[in-house]
Short mmCIF file of C-alpha atoms in Angstrom, two decimals:
data_model
loop_
_atom_site.label_atom_id
_atom_site.label_comp_id
_atom_site.label_asym_id
_atom_site.label_seq_id
_atom_site.Cartn_x
_atom_site.Cartn_y
_atom_site.Cartn_z
CA UNK O 1 168.00 42.75 249.02
CA UNK O 2 169.97 43.17 252.10
CA UNK O 3 166.42 44.02 253.71
CA UNK O 4 165.93 40.28 254.45
CA UNK O 5 169.13 39.79 255.91
CA UNK O 6 169.17 39.24 259.37
CA UNK O 7 171.96 40.46 261.65
CA UNK O 8 170.60 40.09 265.08
CA UNK O 9 168.44 36.97 265.30
CA UNK O 10 167.44 37.91 268.97
CA UNK O 11 166.37 41.52 268.40
CA UNK O 12 165.27 40.90 264.75
CA UNK O 13 167.66 43.72 263.37
CA UNK O 14 168.28 43.38 259.38
CA UNK O 15 171.85 44.06 258.05
CA UNK O 16 170.19 47.17 256.15
CA UNK O 17 169.39 48.90 259.92
CA UNK O 18 172.88 48.29 260.66
CA UNK O 19 174.07 50.16 257.57
CA UNK O 20 171.94 52.89 258.13
CA UNK O 21 173.25 53.57 261.39
CA UNK O 22 176.57 53.02 260.47
CA UNK O 23 175.82 56.08 257.72
CA UNK O 24 174.40 58.32 260.35
CA UNK O 25 177.60 58.40 262.46
CA UNK O 26 177.46 55.20 264.51
CA UNK O 27 180.73 54.10 264.03
CA UNK O 28 181.29 51.61 267.09
CA UNK O 29 179.51 48.75 268.24
CA UNK O 30 178.47 50.42 271.27
CA UNK O 31 176.70 53.24 269.65
CA UNK O 32 174.98 50.56 267.35
CA UNK O 33 173.97 48.23 270.16
CA UNK O 34 172.72 51.64 272.32
CA UNK O 35 170.41 52.88 268.97
CA UNK O 36 168.67 49.45 267.87
CA UNK O 37 169.26 46.84 270.90
CA UNK O 38 171.53 44.65 268.52
CA UNK O 39 173.31 42.26 271.25
CA UNK O 40 171.15 42.79 273.61
CA UNK O 41 169.20 39.67 273.86
CA UNK O 42 169.24 36.38 275.05
CA UNK O 43 172.83 35.48 273.37
CA UNK O 44 174.41 38.70 274.12
CA UNK O 45 175.98 39.38 271.02
CA UNK O 46 177.83 36.01 270.18
CA UNK O 47 175.99 35.78 266.88
CA UNK O 48 175.43 39.35 265.64
CA UNK O 49 178.71 41.34 266.44
CA UNK O 50 181.19 39.36 264.62
CA UNK O 51 178.89 40.55 261.45
CA UNK O 52 178.28 44.10 262.99
CA UNK O 53 182.13 44.44 263.26
CA UNK O 54 182.59 43.20 259.88
CA UNK O 55 180.15 46.16 258.84
CA UNK O 56 182.07 48.56 260.69
CA UNK O 57 185.58 47.71 259.12
CA UNK O 58 184.23 48.25 256.03
CA UNK O 59 182.91 51.10 256.68
CA UNK O 60 185.57 52.83 258.38
CA UNK O 61 188.70 51.14 256.75
CA UNK O 62 189.75 50.05 260.40
CA UNK O 63 190.79 46.19 260.53
CA UNK O 64 187.98 43.88 262.19
CA UNK O 65 190.56 43.64 264.84
CA UNK O 66 190.64 47.43 265.62
CA UNK O 67 186.67 47.22 265.92
CA UNK O 68 186.09 47.38 269.90
CA UNK O 69 183.17 44.96 271.08
CA UNK O 70 180.44 46.19 273.36
CA UNK O 71 181.19 45.68 277.20
CA UNK O 72 180.60 42.34 278.49
CA UNK O 73 178.27 43.12 281.52
CA UNK O 74 177.39 40.39 284.37
CA UNK O 75 175.02 38.51 283.89
CA UNK O 76 176.04 36.73 280.58
CA UNK O 77 172.41 34.85 280.51
CA UNK O 78 169.31 35.70 281.82
CA UNK O 79 168.49 35.04 285.27
CA UNK O 80 164.96 35.59 286.62
CA UNK O 81 164.41 38.49 289.37
CA UNK O 82 162.88 36.23 291.66
CA UNK O 83 166.09 34.04 291.97
CA UNK O 84 168.44 37.10 292.08
CA UNK O 85 166.09 38.18 294.91
CA UNK O 86 166.14 35.04 296.88
CA UNK O 87 169.63 35.76 297.03
CA UNK O 88 172.41 32.89 297.68
CA UNK O 89 169.69 30.26 297.76
CA UNK O 90 170.10 26.02 297.79
CA UNK O 91 168.82 24.02 295.47
CA UNK G 1 179.14 32.52 299.94
CA UNK G 2 181.22 29.13 299.20
CA UNK G 3 185.00 29.17 299.29
CA UNK G 4 186.15 26.65 296.43
CA UNK G 5 189.95 25.76 295.74
CA UNK G 6 189.21 25.67 292.19
CA UNK G 7 185.98 26.40 289.94
CA UNK G 8 186.33 24.71 286.16
CA UNK G 9 183.34 26.57 284.02
CA UNK G 10 182.74 24.25 280.97
CA UNK G 11 182.28 20.54 280.91
CA UNK G 12 183.80 19.65 277.44
CA UNK G 13 186.99 18.00 276.86
CA UNK G 14 189.19 20.91 278.11
CA UNK G 15 187.12 21.28 281.32
CA UNK G 16 186.74 17.73 281.97
CA UNK G 17 190.55 16.88 281.87
CA UNK G 18 191.07 19.91 283.80
CA UNK G 19 188.55 18.78 286.65
CA UNK G 20 190.49 15.73 286.62
CA UNK G 21 194.21 16.56 286.50
CA UNK G 22 193.50 19.46 289.52
CA UNK G 23 191.61 16.88 291.39
CA UNK G 24 194.67 14.16 291.05
CA UNK G 25 196.80 16.63 292.43
CA UNK G 26 194.61 17.18 295.60
CA UNK G 27 192.92 20.35 295.19
CA UNK G 28 189.09 20.45 295.62
CA UNK G 29 187.04 21.23 292.30
CA UNK G 30 183.69 22.05 291.01
CA UNK G 31 183.09 21.86 287.66
CA UNK G 32 180.10 23.80 286.12
CA UNK G 33 178.23 22.84 282.80
CA UNK G 34 175.57 24.70 281.44
CA UNK G 35 173.59 22.01 280.10
CA UNK G 36 172.16 18.90 281.33
CA UNK G 37 175.01 16.67 280.94
CA UNK G 38 178.67 16.42 280.73
CA UNK G 39 180.90 16.02 277.46
CA UNK G 40 180.22 19.40 275.71
CA UNK G 41 180.97 18.51 271.98
CA UNK G 42 182.52 15.37 272.53
CA UNK G 43 179.26 13.66 272.65
CA UNK G 44 177.99 14.34 269.36
CA UNK G 45 181.22 13.39 267.54
CA UNK G 46 181.01 10.15 266.05
CA UNK G 47 183.97 10.00 264.29
CA UNK G 48 187.36 8.69 265.03
CA UNK G 49 190.26 11.07 266.30
CA UNK G 50 193.82 11.26 265.40
CA UNK G 51 197.01 12.40 267.18
CA UNK G 52 198.24 9.53 269.27
CA UNK G 53 197.10 7.01 271.71
CA UNK G 54 197.41 9.33 275.04
CA UNK G 55 194.83 11.73 273.19
CA UNK G 56 192.57 8.73 272.17
CA UNK G 57 193.46 8.28 269.03
CA UNK G 58 191.51 6.17 266.81
CA UNK G 59 188.40 6.26 269.84
CA UNK G 60 185.21 8.34 268.84
CA UNK G 61 184.44 11.40 270.31
CA UNK G 62 181.30 9.85 272.28
CA UNK G 63 183.39 7.17 273.73
CA UNK G 64 185.88 9.65 274.78
CA UNK G 65 183.38 11.68 276.62
CA UNK G 66 182.37 8.81 278.60
CA UNK G 67 186.09 7.67 279.73
CA UNK G 68 186.54 11.41 280.82
CA UNK G 69 183.16 11.19 282.80
CA UNK G 70 184.46 7.99 284.31
CA UNK G 71 187.54 9.43 285.42
CA UNK G 72 185.59 12.30 287.21
CA UNK G 73 183.10 10.15 288.84
CA UNK G 74 186.19 8.44 290.54
CA UNK G 75 187.49 11.63 292.04
CA UNK G 76 185.84 12.32 295.59
CA UNK G 77 187.58 15.82 295.29
CA UNK G 78 185.20 16.78 292.18
CA UNK G 79 181.85 17.93 292.62
CA UNK G 80 179.96 18.15 289.34
CA UNK G 81 176.91 20.62 288.83
CA UNK G 82 175.02 20.26 285.53
CA UNK G 83 172.47 23.33 284.33
CA UNK G 84 174.81 25.56 286.09
CA UNK G 85 175.82 28.68 284.07
CA UNK G 86 178.60 31.02 285.17
CA UNK G 87 176.78 34.19 284.96
CA UNK G 88 179.41 36.80 286.17
CA UNK G 89 183.26 37.48 287.38
CA UNK G 90 183.66 40.31 289.58
CA UNK G 91 186.81 42.52 290.81
CA UNK G 92 186.44 40.84 294.41
CA UNK G 93 186.93 37.24 293.16
CA UNK G 94 183.35 36.58 293.24
CA UNK G 95 181.80 34.21 290.84
CA UNK G 96 178.03 34.44 290.27
CA UNK G 97 176.29 31.16 289.17
CA UNK G 98 172.55 30.13 288.20
CA UNK G 99 172.30 26.87 288.56
CA UNK G 100 168.44 25.45 287.74
CA UNK G 101 166.62 28.68 288.83
CA UNK G 102 168.79 29.40 291.89
CA UNK G 103 171.35 31.96 292.37
CA UNK G 104 174.79 31.12 294.10
CA UNK G 105 177.96 32.95 294.45
CA UNK G 106 181.42 31.42 295.02
CA UNK G 107 184.77 32.73 295.60
CA UNK G 108 187.28 30.48 293.88
CA UNK G 109 190.78 30.66 294.71
CA UNK G 110 191.48 30.03 290.59
CA UNK G 111 189.15 29.95 287.98
CA UNK G 112 189.87 27.78 284.92
CA UNK G 113 187.53 29.16 281.77
CA UNK G 114 186.93 26.11 279.17
CA UNK G 115 183.50 27.70 278.13
CA UNK G 116 184.56 26.45 274.73
CA UNK G 117 183.31 28.63 271.42
CA UNK G 118 180.45 29.48 269.64
CA UNK G 119 179.21 28.95 266.06
CA UNK G 120 179.95 31.92 263.71
CA UNK G 121 176.75 32.94 261.42
CA UNK G 122 176.68 34.27 257.98
CA UNK G 123 174.96 37.34 256.56
CA UNK G 124 173.03 36.54 253.25
CA UNK G 125 169.41 37.16 252.13
CA UNK G 126 166.82 34.79 253.77
CA UNK G 127 169.05 33.39 256.16
CA UNK G 128 166.43 33.29 258.65
CA UNK G 129 164.37 30.62 256.81
CA UNK G 130 163.70 27.15 258.75
CA UNK G 131 165.84 24.57 257.27
CA UNK G 132 169.40 26.81 257.64
CA UNK G 133 171.04 25.30 260.78
CA UNK G 134 174.83 25.54 262.25
CA UNK G 135 176.73 22.38 261.90
CA UNK G 136 176.42 22.03 265.61
CA UNK G 137 172.81 21.97 265.43
CA UNK G 138 172.79 19.48 262.48
CA UNK G 139 175.13 17.24 264.75
CA UNK G 140 172.93 17.39 267.81
CA UNK G 141 169.64 16.37 266.00
CA UNK G 142 171.20 13.59 263.84
CA UNK G 143 173.86 12.30 266.46
CA UNK G 144 172.12 12.99 269.80
CA UNK G 145 168.35 13.03 269.08
CA UNK G 146 168.22 10.81 265.84
CA UNK G 147 166.41 13.37 263.92
CA UNK G 148 166.92 13.80 260.14
CA UNK G 149 167.48 17.57 259.55
CA UNK G 150 167.19 17.66 256.27
CA UNK G 151 166.68 14.93 253.08
CA UNK G 152 168.91 17.18 251.05
CA UNK G 153 171.80 19.30 252.38
CA UNK G 154 173.89 22.06 250.97
CA UNK G 155 177.15 22.50 253.34
CA UNK G 156 178.99 25.72 253.97
CA UNK G 157 182.46 25.49 254.72
CA UNK G 158 185.02 23.07 254.14
CA UNK G 159 187.14 22.85 257.49
CA UNK G 160 187.38 19.79 259.73
CA UNK G 161 183.81 20.29 260.81
CA UNK G 162 182.09 20.68 257.30
CA UNK G 163 183.52 17.67 255.63
CA UNK G 164 183.18 15.74 258.86
CA UNK G 165 179.73 16.73 259.38
CA UNK G 166 178.83 16.23 255.63
CA UNK G 167 180.15 13.01 256.07
CA UNK G 168 177.96 12.05 259.03
CA UNK G 169 174.94 13.33 256.93
CA UNK G 170 175.54 10.81 254.18
CA UNK G 171 175.82 8.18 256.77
CA UNK G 172 172.44 9.01 258.37
CA UNK G 173 170.92 8.98 254.73
CA UNK G 174 170.79 12.55 254.04
CA UNK G 175 171.84 13.29 250.63
CA UNK G 176 174.86 16.31 250.11
CA UNK G 177 174.20 18.30 247.27
CA UNK G 178 177.83 19.58 247.79
CA UNK G 179 180.28 21.40 250.03
CA UNK G 180 180.96 25.03 249.15
CA UNK G 181 184.19 26.73 250.81
CA UNK G 182 185.03 30.33 250.42
CA UNK G 183 188.57 29.83 250.77
CA UNK G 184 190.59 29.01 247.51
CA UNK G 185 191.42 25.62 249.34
CA UNK G 186 189.93 22.66 251.59
CA UNK G 187 190.84 23.71 255.58
CA UNK G 188 189.91 19.96 256.90
CA UNK G 189 192.37 17.00 257.04
CA UNK G 190 192.00 15.52 253.50
CA UNK G 191 191.18 12.18 255.14
CA UNK G 192 187.83 13.47 255.54
CA UNK G 193 187.52 15.42 252.35
CA UNK G 194 188.71 12.35 250.57
CA UNK G 195 185.80 10.46 252.08
CA UNK G 196 182.82 13.04 250.70
CA UNK G 197 184.87 13.07 247.57
CA UNK G 198 184.63 9.22 247.25
CA UNK G 199 180.99 9.05 247.50
CA UNK G 200 180.40 12.04 244.87
CA UNK G 201 179.99 15.13 246.53
CA UNK G 202 181.44 17.64 244.88
CA UNK G 203 183.78 20.27 247.16
CA UNK G 204 183.59 23.76 245.46
CA UNK G 205 186.40 26.29 246.50
CA UNK G 206 186.36 29.66 246.03
CA UNK G 207 182.30 29.53 246.31
CA UNK G 208 180.06 31.36 248.47
CA UNK G 209 176.33 31.82 249.18
CA UNK G 210 174.55 34.56 247.36
CA UNK G 211 170.89 34.11 248.92
CA UNK G 212 168.65 31.16 250.02
CA UNK G 213 165.19 30.79 248.52
CA UNK G 214 161.93 30.08 250.16
CA UNK G 215 158.91 31.23 251.73
CA UNK G 216 158.05 29.27 254.88
CA UNK G 217 160.87 26.77 254.45
CA UNK G 218 164.19 26.37 252.66
CA UNK G 219 163.79 25.40 249.20
CA UNK G 220 167.07 26.27 247.62
CA UNK G 221 170.31 28.20 247.87
CA UNK G 222 172.19 30.08 245.03
CA UNK G 223 175.81 30.01 245.30
CA UNK G 224 178.59 32.21 243.51
CA UNK G 225 181.95 32.12 242.92
CA UNK G 226 184.39 34.57 244.48
CA UNK G 227 187.54 36.21 242.94
CA UNK G 228 190.79 36.43 244.36
CA UNK G 229 189.60 39.60 246.57
CA UNK G 230 186.68 37.55 247.85
CA UNK G 231 184.18 39.59 245.74
CA UNK G 232 181.39 37.73 244.43
CA UNK G 233 181.73 37.08 240.57
CA UNK G 234 178.66 38.28 238.13
CA UNK G 235 177.34 35.44 235.97
CA UNK G 236 178.63 32.40 237.98
CA UNK G 237 175.27 31.59 240.01
CA UNK G 238 174.15 28.04 240.58
CA UNK G 239 171.24 26.98 242.01
CA UNK G 240 170.90 24.18 244.55
CA UNK G 241 167.46 22.65 244.98
CA UNK G 242 167.92 21.84 248.79
CA UNK G 243 165.79 21.71 252.16
CA UNK G 244 168.86 21.93 254.38
CA UNK G 245 171.58 24.34 254.59
CA UNK G 246 174.48 23.38 257.03
CA UNK G 247 176.71 26.51 258.05
CA UNK G 248 180.17 25.18 259.23
CA UNK G 249 182.03 28.45 258.76
CA UNK G 250 184.27 28.71 261.69
CA UNK G 251 183.80 29.10 265.77
CA UNK G 252 184.49 32.01 268.20
CA UNK G 253 185.97 31.86 271.86
CA UNK G 254 183.22 31.98 274.10
CA UNK G 255 185.38 34.71 276.37
CA UNK G 256 182.81 36.89 278.14
CA UNK G 257 184.09 36.01 281.41
CA UNK G 258 187.61 36.69 280.77
CA UNK G 259 186.70 40.12 279.61
CA UNK G 260 184.72 40.71 282.98
CA UNK G 261 188.10 39.65 284.80
CA UNK G 262 189.99 42.07 282.95
CA UNK G 263 192.12 39.53 281.22
CA UNK G 264 194.49 41.28 278.48
CA UNK G 265 192.73 40.26 275.02
CA UNK G 266 194.16 40.05 271.85
CA UNK G 267 192.18 39.76 268.25
CA UNK G 268 193.88 36.73 266.37
CA UNK G 269 192.04 35.52 263.40
CA UNK G 270 194.11 32.27 263.54
CA UNK G 271 192.43 31.54 266.81
CA UNK G 272 188.75 32.37 265.43
CA UNK G 273 188.69 35.88 267.27
CA UNK G 274 189.50 37.85 270.64
CA UNK G 275 191.34 35.23 272.80
CA UNK G 276 193.36 35.97 275.93
CA UNK G 277 197.18 36.73 276.63
CA UNK G 278 198.34 33.23 278.50
CA UNK G 279 201.60 32.04 279.82
CA UNK G 280 202.60 28.22 279.05
CA UNK G 281 200.59 27.62 282.50
CA UNK G 282 197.58 28.78 281.09
CA UNK G 283 197.44 31.47 282.98
CA UNK G 284 196.32 34.75 281.89
CA UNK G 285 196.81 38.32 282.76
CA UNK G 286 194.53 37.78 285.95
CA UNK G 287 196.43 35.84 288.08
CA UNK G 288 193.80 33.55 289.35
CA UNK G 289 192.28 33.14 285.66
CA UNK G 290 193.43 30.08 283.65
CA UNK G 291 191.99 28.67 280.18
CA UNK G 292 192.04 25.78 278.35
CA UNK G 293 190.19 24.55 274.97
CA UNK G 294 188.77 26.75 272.31
CA UNK G 295 188.15 29.55 274.52
CA UNK G 296 191.82 30.09 274.41
CA UNK G 297 191.86 29.51 270.75
CA UNK G 298 189.71 27.31 268.37
CA UNK G 299 191.69 24.10 267.79
CA UNK G 300 190.40 20.45 268.10
CA UNK G 301 189.37 18.26 271.05
CA UNK G 302 192.67 16.46 271.46
CA UNK G 303 194.66 19.76 272.15
CA UNK G 304 191.70 20.64 274.48
CA UNK G 305 192.30 17.82 276.39
CA UNK G 306 195.85 18.28 276.79
CA UNK G 307 195.26 22.37 277.47
CA UNK G 308 193.04 21.56 280.21
CA UNK G 309 195.62 18.71 281.90
CA UNK G 310 197.94 21.82 282.00
CA UNK G 311 196.01 24.09 283.60
CA UNK G 312 194.49 21.87 286.02
CA UNK G 313 197.82 21.03 287.21
CA UNK G 314 199.18 24.41 287.06
CA UNK G 315 196.47 25.72 288.83
CA UNK G 316 196.42 23.09 291.55
CA UNK G 317 200.15 23.47 291.71
CA UNK G 318 199.82 27.35 292.43
CA UNK G 319 197.54 26.45 295.36
CA UNK G 320 200.39 24.34 297.02
CA UNK G 321 199.31 20.83 296.20
CA UNK G 322 201.73 18.60 294.94
CA UNK G 323 202.40 15.16 293.59
CA UNK G 324 205.63 13.17 293.50
CA UNK G 325 205.28 13.13 289.39
CA UNK G 326 203.91 16.24 288.94
CA UNK G 327 207.15 17.91 286.86
CA UNK G 328 207.50 14.70 284.93
CA UNK G 329 203.45 14.77 284.54
CA UNK G 330 203.75 18.23 283.33
CA UNK G 331 206.35 17.97 281.16
CA UNK G 332 205.09 14.93 279.31
CA UNK G 333 201.71 16.78 278.68
CA UNK G 334 203.64 19.78 277.38
CA UNK G 335 205.55 17.45 274.62
CA UNK G 336 202.03 15.79 273.85
CA UNK G 337 200.81 19.08 273.27
CA UNK G 338 203.81 20.38 271.00
CA UNK G 339 203.85 17.03 269.08
CA UNK G 340 199.79 17.96 268.51
CA UNK G 341 200.51 20.77 267.25
CA UNK G 342 203.34 19.47 264.60
CA UNK G 343 201.52 18.76 261.87
CA UNK G 344 201.26 21.17 258.81
CA UNK G 345 197.44 22.05 259.21
CA UNK G 346 198.61 23.40 262.95
CA UNK G 347 200.86 25.92 261.47
CA UNK G 348 197.83 28.43 261.54
CA UNK G 349 197.05 27.84 265.28
CA UNK G 350 200.93 28.14 266.11
CA UNK G 351 201.40 31.38 264.36
CA UNK G 352 198.46 32.65 265.98
CA UNK G 353 199.36 31.16 269.42
CA UNK G 354 202.52 33.02 268.94
CA UNK G 355 200.50 36.78 269.13
CA UNK G 356 199.02 35.85 272.52
CA UNK G 357 201.82 34.27 274.39
CA UNK G 358 203.49 35.55 277.47
CA UNK G 359 207.14 35.23 278.34
CA UNK G 360 207.42 35.49 282.01
CA UNK G 361 206.82 32.59 284.59
CA UNK G 362 203.93 31.78 286.73
#
């Protein structure tokens, strides 16, 4: 049944996959992100990371507050390469 | 790269109020809003606000948004950029922004982050079926675009958003099958909960979603009861035949810029998740970064507006802008915020705030 539960909508990652990675020893959000791209889509983990943190909390016995979030790198939203290479331009 | 006194990120109630009050002090303000229009969530709020006259009690959210936008338009010191997303904040104090399809950089002397919060999701089978919405999307469809989101809806969450949006659905002619709530009691104001109860909508506390049904779109939702340890109780399933499922299960603060700034953060469930440590001036552990509104802890729009005022005044004051009535103005706003938080439903927020309040002064 858990096969049908979408955790990361952007990258189409299901709960069963997240649990599989945890079983294989990925016990941080950063490791899970690197293994399956969970949280690397357009929303940058805003939807899935709280759910992933809950799963990690259940599996490791740590409280959700002790589960570290992945690094929040710039840019926070997608930007076209053309815009970036154009530099600090006028509208 | 442009130098600016104050950049306010977010054009919702907190950001609008911060911009107005910083500009009144004489600071130059650039207000960035990601979407095409100012107002944030206020523009979809059709219900009347509580509180006192100063926080627009008795007025509807969208009217409050218009009032704030008029105040913004009257301030020559404020430049407004819509379709402008803050992309990053760097250790050298540079803020990068995408506006339309252009890349821009700024060096703000002070930054007020009022980015708000995003809706929390739930993990349950078939949670990707069309017909399953966040409460924000339902409000956008109904109250902004006049589009009926579904014919018969099950609402998840009996906090303020859940019970208010359930009533708005009824007003729009949508049938609300029930409101379910995992907690043992209703979290929202009883004024709003009573309204939907009087319309005959059941509010089932201690219930959660077991599964959604449907192949190409939502056709039903099975809910079940939870025991005191929040475990699903077998044999308590109820099927609701609905074509809409609305999730109002809480908000998480949109804090990525604060993490990038290196602000000290703390996980505070009462405030929605990770929030920044701040002093009474809404200044974070980064001396140039202030916060206001939901990003500092999920609360109501009325509190967000007062926090915006406090942050706007404090940031402008820190840049040596002064007015004769600054001290009195600041004290009044402070008292206003305390009054707003004196109600019984604010106990949780106050408890949460204690965990991120810095003692030292600016």
